[in-house]
mmCIF file of C-alpha atoms in Angstrom:
data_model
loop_
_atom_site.group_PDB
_atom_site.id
_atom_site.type_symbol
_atom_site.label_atom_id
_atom_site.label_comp_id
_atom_site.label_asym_id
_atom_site.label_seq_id
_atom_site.Cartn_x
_atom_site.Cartn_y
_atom_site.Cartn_z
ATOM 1 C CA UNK A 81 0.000 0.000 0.000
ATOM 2 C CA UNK A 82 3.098 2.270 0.826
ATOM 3 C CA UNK A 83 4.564 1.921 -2.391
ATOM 4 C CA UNK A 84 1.893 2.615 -4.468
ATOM 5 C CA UNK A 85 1.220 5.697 -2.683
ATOM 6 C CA UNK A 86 4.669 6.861 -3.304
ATOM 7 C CA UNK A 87 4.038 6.301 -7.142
ATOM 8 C CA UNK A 88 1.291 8.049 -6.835
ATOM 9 C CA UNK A 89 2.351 10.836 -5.481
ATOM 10 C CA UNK A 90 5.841 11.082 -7.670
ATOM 11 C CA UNK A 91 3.496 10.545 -10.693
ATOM 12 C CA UNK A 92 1.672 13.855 -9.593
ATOM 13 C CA UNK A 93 5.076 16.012 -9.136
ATOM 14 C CA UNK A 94 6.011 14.691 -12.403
ATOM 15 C CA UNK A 95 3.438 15.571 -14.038
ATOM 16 C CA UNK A 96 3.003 18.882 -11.961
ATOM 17 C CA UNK A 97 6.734 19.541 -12.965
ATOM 18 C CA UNK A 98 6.141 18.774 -17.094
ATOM 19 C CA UNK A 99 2.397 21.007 -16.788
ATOM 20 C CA UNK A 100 3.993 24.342 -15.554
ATOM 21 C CA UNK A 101 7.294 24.101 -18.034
ATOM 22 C CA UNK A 102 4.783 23.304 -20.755
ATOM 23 C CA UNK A 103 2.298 26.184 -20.167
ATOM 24 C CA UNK A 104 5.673 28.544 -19.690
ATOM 25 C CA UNK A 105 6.856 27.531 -23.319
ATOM 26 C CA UNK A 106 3.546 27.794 -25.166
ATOM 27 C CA UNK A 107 2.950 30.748 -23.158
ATOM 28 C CA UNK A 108 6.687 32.513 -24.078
ATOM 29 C CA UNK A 109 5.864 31.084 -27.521
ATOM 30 C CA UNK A 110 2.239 32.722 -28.283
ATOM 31 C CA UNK A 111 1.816 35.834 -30.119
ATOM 32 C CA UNK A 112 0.859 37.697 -27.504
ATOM 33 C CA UNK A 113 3.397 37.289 -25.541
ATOM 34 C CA UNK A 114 6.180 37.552 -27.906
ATOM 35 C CA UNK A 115 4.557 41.344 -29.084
ATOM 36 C CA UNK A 116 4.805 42.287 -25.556
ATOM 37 C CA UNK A 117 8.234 41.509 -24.860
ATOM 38 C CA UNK A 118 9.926 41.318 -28.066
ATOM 39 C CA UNK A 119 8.194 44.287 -30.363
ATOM 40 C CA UNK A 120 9.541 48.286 -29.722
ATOM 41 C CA UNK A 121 12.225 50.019 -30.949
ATOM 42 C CA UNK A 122 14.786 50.720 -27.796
ATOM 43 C CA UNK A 123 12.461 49.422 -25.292
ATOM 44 C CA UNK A 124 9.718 51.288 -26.431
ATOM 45 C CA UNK A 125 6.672 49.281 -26.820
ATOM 46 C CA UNK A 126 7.844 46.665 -24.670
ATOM 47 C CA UNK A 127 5.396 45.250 -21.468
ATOM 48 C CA UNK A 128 7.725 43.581 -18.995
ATOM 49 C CA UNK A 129 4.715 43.801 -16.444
ATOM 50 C CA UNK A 130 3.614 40.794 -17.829
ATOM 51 C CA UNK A 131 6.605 39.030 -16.531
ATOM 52 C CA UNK A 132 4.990 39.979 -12.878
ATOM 53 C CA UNK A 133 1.360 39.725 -13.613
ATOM 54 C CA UNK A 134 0.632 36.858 -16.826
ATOM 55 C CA UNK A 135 3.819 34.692 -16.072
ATOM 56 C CA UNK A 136 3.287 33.627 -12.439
ATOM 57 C CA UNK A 137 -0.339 32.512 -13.026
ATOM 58 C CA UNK A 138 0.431 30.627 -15.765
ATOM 59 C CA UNK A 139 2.864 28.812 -13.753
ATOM 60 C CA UNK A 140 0.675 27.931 -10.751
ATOM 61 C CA UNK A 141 -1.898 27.127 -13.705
ATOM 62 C CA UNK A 142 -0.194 24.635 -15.355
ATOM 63 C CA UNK A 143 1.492 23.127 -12.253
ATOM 64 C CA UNK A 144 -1.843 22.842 -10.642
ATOM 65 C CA UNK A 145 -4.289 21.919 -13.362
ATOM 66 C CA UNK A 146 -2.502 18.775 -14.379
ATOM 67 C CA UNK A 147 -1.474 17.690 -10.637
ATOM 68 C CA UNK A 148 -5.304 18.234 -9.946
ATOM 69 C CA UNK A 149 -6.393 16.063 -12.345
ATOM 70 C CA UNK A 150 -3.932 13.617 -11.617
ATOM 71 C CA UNK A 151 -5.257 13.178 -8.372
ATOM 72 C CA UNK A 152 -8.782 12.550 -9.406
ATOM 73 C CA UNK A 153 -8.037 10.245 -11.849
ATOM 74 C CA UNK A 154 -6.060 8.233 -9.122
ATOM 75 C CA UNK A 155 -8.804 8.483 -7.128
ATOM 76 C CA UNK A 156 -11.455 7.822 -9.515
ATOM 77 C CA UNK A 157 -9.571 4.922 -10.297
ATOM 78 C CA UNK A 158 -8.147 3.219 -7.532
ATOM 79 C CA UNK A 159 -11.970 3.136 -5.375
ATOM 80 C CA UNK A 160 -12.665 4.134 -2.183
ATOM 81 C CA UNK A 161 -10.536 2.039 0.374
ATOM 82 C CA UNK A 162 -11.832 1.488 4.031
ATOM 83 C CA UNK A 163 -9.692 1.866 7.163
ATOM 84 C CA UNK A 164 -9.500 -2.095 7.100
ATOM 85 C CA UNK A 165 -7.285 -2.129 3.881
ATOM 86 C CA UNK A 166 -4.586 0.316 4.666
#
């Protein structure tokens, strides 16, 4: 029972870890994004609030989303256990 709990919960930071590098790159990658902090002639034009405001969130967003879901589906899947089989 120990051990599968441990690959449970390694198979959430895993997949925690791959969601939020994921939603960084498409979100440094989107058009958007790249008009913000790329576009303006000697910094003129240029919107590095985003790197305060957008980037964070999508972080937490796709660390949490896919760690969340994770979870259910572990949960949804493995059944309801009683105190009498742990």
């Amino acid at each position: 029972m120990n051990r599968n709990r441990n690959a449970v919960t390694c198979g959430g930071c895993v997949l925690s870890v791959a969601g939020a590098l994921t939603a960084t790159s498409v979100w440094l990658a989107s058009t958007p994004t790249r008009i913000r902090l790329g576009r303006g002639f000697e910094n003129e034009g240029m919107d590095l609030t985003v790197l305060f405001t957008e980037l964070p969130l999508v972080f937490l967003a796709g660390a949490t989303l896919p760690a969340l879901a994770y979870a259910f589906l572990a949960r949804l899947l493995g059944g309801r256990r009683t105190r009498d089989d742990t």
